[in-house]
Short mmCIF file of C-alpha atoms in Angstrom, two decimals:
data_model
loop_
_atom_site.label_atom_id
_atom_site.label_comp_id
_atom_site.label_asym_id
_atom_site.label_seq_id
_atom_site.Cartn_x
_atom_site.Cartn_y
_atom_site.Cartn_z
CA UNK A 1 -11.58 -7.72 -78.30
CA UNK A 2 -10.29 -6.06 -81.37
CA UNK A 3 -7.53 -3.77 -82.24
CA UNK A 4 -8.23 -0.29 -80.18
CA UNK A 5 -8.05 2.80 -81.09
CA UNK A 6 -5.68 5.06 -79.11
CA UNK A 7 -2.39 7.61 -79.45
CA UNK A 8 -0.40 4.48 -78.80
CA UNK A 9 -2.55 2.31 -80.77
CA UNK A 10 -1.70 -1.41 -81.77
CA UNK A 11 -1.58 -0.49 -85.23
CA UNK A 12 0.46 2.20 -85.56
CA UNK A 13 3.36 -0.04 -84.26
CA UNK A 14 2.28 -2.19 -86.98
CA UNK A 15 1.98 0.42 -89.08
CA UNK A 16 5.52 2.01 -88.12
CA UNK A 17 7.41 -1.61 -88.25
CA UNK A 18 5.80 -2.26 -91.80
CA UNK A 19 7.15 0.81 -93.31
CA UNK A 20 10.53 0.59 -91.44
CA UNK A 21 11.28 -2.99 -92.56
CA UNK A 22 10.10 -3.29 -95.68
CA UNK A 23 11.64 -0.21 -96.86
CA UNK A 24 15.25 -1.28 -95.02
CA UNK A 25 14.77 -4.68 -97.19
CA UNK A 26 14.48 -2.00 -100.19
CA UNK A 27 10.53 -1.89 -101.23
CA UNK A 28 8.57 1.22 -101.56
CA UNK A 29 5.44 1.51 -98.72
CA UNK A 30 2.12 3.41 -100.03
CA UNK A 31 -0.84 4.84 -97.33
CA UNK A 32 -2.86 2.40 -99.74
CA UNK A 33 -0.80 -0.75 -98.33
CA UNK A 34 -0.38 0.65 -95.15
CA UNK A 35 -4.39 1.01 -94.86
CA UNK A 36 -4.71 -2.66 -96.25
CA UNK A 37 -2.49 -3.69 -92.91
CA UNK A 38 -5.52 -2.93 -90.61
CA UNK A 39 -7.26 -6.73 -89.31
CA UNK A 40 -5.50 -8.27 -92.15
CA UNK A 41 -4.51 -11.49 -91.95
CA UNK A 42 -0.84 -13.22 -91.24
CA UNK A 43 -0.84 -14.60 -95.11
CA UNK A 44 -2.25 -11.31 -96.19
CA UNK A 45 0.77 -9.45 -94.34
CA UNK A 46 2.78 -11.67 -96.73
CA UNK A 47 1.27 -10.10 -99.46
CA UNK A 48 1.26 -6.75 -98.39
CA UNK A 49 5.13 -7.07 -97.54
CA UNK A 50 5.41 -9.08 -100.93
CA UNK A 51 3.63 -5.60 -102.60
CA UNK A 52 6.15 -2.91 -101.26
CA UNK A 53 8.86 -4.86 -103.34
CA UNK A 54 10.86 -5.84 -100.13
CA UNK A 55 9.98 -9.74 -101.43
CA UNK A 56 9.44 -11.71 -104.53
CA UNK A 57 6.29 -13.00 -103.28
CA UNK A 58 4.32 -13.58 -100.35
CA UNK A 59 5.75 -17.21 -100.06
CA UNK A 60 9.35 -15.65 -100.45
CA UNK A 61 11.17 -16.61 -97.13
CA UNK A 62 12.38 -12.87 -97.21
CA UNK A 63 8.47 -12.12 -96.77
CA UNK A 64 8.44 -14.15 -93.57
CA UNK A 65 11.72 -12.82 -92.38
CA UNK A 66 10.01 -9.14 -92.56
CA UNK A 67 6.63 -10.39 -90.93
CA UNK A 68 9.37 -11.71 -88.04
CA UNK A 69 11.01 -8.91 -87.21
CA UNK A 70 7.87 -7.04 -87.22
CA UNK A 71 5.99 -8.81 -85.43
CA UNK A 72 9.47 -8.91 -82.67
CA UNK A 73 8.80 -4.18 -83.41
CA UNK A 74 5.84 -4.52 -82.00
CA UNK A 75 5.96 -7.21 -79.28
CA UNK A 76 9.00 -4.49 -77.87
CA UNK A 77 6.53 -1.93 -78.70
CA UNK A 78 4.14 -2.72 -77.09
CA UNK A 79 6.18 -4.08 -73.55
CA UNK A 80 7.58 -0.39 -73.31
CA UNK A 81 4.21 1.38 -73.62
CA UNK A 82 1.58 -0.80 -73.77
CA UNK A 83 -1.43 0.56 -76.18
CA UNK A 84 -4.38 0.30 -73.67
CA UNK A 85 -7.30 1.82 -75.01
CA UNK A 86 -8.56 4.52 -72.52
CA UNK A 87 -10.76 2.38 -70.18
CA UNK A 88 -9.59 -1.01 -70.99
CA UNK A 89 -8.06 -1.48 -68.04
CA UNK A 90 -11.68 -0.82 -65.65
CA UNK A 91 -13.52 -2.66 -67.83
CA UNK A 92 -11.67 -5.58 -67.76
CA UNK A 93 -11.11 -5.56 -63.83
CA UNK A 94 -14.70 -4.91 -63.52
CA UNK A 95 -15.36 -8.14 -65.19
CA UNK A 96 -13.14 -9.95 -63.62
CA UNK A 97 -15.04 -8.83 -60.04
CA UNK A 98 -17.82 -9.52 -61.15
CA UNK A 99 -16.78 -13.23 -61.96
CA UNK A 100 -17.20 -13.09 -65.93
CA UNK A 101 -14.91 -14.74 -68.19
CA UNK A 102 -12.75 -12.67 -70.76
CA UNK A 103 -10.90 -14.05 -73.46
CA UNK A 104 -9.14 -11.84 -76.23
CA UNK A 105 -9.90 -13.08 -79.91
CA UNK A 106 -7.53 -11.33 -82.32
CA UNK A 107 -5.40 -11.79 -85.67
CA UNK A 108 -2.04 -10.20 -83.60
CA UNK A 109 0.31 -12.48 -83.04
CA UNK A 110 0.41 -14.46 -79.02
CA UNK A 111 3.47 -12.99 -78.05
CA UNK A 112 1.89 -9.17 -78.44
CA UNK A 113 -0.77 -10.28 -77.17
CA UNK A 114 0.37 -11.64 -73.88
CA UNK A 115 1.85 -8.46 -73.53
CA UNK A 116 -1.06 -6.87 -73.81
CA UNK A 117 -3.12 -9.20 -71.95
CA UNK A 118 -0.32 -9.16 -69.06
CA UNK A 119 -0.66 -5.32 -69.02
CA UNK A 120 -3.98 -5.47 -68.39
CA UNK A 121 -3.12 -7.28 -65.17
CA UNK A 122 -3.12 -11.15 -66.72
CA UNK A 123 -7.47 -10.98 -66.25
CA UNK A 124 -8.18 -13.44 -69.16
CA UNK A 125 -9.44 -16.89 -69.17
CA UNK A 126 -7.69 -17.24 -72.11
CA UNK A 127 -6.17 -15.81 -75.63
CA UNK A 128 -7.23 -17.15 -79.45
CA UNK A 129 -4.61 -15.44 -81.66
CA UNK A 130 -3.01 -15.24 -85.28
CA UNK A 131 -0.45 -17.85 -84.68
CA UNK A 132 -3.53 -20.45 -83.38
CA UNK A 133 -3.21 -21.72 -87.07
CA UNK A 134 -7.03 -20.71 -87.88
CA UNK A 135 -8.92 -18.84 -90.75
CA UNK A 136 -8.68 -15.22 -90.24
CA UNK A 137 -11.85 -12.84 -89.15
CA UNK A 138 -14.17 -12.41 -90.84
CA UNK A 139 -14.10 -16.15 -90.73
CA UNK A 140 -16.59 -17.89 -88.30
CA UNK A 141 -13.20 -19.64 -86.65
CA UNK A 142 -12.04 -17.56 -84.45
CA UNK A 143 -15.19 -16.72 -82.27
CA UNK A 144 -16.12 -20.22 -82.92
CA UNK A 145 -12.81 -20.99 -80.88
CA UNK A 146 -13.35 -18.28 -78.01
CA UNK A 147 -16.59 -19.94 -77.33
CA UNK A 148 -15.02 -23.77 -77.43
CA UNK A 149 -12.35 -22.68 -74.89
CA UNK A 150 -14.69 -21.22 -72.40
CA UNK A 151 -17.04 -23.98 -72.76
CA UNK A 152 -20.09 -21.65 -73.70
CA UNK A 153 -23.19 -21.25 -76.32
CA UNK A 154 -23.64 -18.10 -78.21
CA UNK A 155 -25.90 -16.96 -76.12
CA UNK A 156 -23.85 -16.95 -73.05
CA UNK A 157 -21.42 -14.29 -74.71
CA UNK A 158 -21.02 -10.73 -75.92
CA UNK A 159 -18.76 -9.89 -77.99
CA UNK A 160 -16.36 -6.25 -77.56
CA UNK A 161 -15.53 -5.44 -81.11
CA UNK A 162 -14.33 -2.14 -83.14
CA UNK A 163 -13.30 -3.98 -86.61
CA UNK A 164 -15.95 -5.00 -89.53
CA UNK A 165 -14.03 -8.29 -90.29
CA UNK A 166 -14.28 -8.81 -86.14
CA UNK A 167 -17.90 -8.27 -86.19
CA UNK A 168 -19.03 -10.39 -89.06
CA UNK A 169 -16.94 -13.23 -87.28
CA UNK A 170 -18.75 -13.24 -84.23
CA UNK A 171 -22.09 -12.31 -85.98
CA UNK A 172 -21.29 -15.16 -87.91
CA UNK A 173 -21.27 -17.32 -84.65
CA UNK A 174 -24.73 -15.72 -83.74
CA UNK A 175 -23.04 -13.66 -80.83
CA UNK A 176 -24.19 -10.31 -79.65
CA UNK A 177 -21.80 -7.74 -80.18
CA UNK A 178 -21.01 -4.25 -78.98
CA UNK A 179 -19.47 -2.28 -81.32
CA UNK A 180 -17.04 0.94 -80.25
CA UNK A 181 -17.37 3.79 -81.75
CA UNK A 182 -17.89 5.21 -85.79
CA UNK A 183 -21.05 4.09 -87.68
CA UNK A 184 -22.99 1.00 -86.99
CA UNK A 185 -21.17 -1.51 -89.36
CA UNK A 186 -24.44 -3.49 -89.85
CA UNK A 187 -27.18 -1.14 -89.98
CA UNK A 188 -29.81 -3.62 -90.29
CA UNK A 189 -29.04 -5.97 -87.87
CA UNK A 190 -30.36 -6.06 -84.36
CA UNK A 191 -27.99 -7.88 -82.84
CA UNK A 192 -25.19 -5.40 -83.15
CA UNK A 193 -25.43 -2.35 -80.59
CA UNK A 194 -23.07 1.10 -81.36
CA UNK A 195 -21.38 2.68 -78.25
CA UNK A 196 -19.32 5.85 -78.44
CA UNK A 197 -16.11 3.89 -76.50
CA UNK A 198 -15.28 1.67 -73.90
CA UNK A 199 -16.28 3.70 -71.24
CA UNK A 200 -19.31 3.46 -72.24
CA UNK A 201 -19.25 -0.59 -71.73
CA UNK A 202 -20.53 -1.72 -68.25
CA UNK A 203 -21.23 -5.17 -66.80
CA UNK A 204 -25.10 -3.93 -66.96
CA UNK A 205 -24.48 -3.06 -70.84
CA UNK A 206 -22.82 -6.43 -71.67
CA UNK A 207 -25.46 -8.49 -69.54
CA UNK A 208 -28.69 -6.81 -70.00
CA UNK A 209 -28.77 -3.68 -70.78
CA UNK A 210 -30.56 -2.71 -74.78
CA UNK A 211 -29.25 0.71 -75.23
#
């Protein structure tokens, strides 16, 4: 699954803790670096931090002391009001019913996302996340390692996404995906179907259904 979109979305706390501690360690945020945040990667985040003036560099330890205490924003963030996207929740207890295996691929780091993942009622076979030590999506790495740790082929799996960099990494790994919402990301390509939100996703959509 990738980041939602919601009023308490994921990365707004991102978003929020960026701009809080990088301007408290006395750099200057723009909407341009703040947009840049969205699916990037932890190095990148160095970067970004590194950008704002708040550190020397992206390998300046100050960097990774920012990236910390983020990344500690959003975990309490997100255990006070946990950003489920409107319909998360059935979805994923509808799959769990039904007996199919969910795991949560995602660049967030595992503490925020067993938060999220316990929110949503602790339904997931398992979690591949930013601190798993692998190439970031787009790469073909991390869907490569969803599919490892459920023991399945490409064509056993379908893929939630709502990120480009998300979908080229499991398009990457020849799976199926479902993209939410906004314009088809790949218009060419067959293998990537547009819903309006994750309402819209049913058991029937992810196992059979051509829309």
């Amino acid at each position: 699954m990738g980041h939602g979109r919601h009023a308490h979305q994921l990365p707004a706390f991102w978003d929020e803790a960026f701009r809080r501690r990088c301007e408290a360690a006395g750099g200057t945020v723009t909407d341009a670096q703040v947009a840049a945040l969205e699916g990037a990667s932890i190095r990148r985040t160095h970067e970004l931090i590194a950008a704002t003036g708040a550190a020397s560099g992206p390998d300046d330890p100050a960097a990774a002391a920012i990236f910390t205490g983020m990344a500690a924003d959003v975990e309490a963030a997100v255990r006070a009001d946990p950003p489920l996207v409107p319909g998360a929740r059935e979805i994923t207890q509808t799959l769990l019913e039904v007996g199919l295996a969910q795991v949560i691929v995602t660049q967030s780091p595992r503490p925020i996302v067993e938060a999220v993942a316990h929110a949503l009622g602790d339904v997931f076979a398992g979690l591949i996340t930013g601190d798993d030590g692998l190439p970031g999506k787009p790469d073909q790495a991390p869907y490569a390692a969803g599919m490892d740790l459920l023991g399945l082929s490409a064509d056993q799996c379908v893929v939630v996404e709502d990120s480009a960099t998300g979908a080229a990494s499991a398009r990457s790994n020849d799976l199926r995906v479902i993209q939410i919402g906004g314009h088809k990301h790949f218009p060419a390509d067959p293998g990537l179907v547009v819903v309006p939100d994750l309402k819209a996703v049913t058991p029937h959509l992810l196992l059979w259904a051509e829309p």
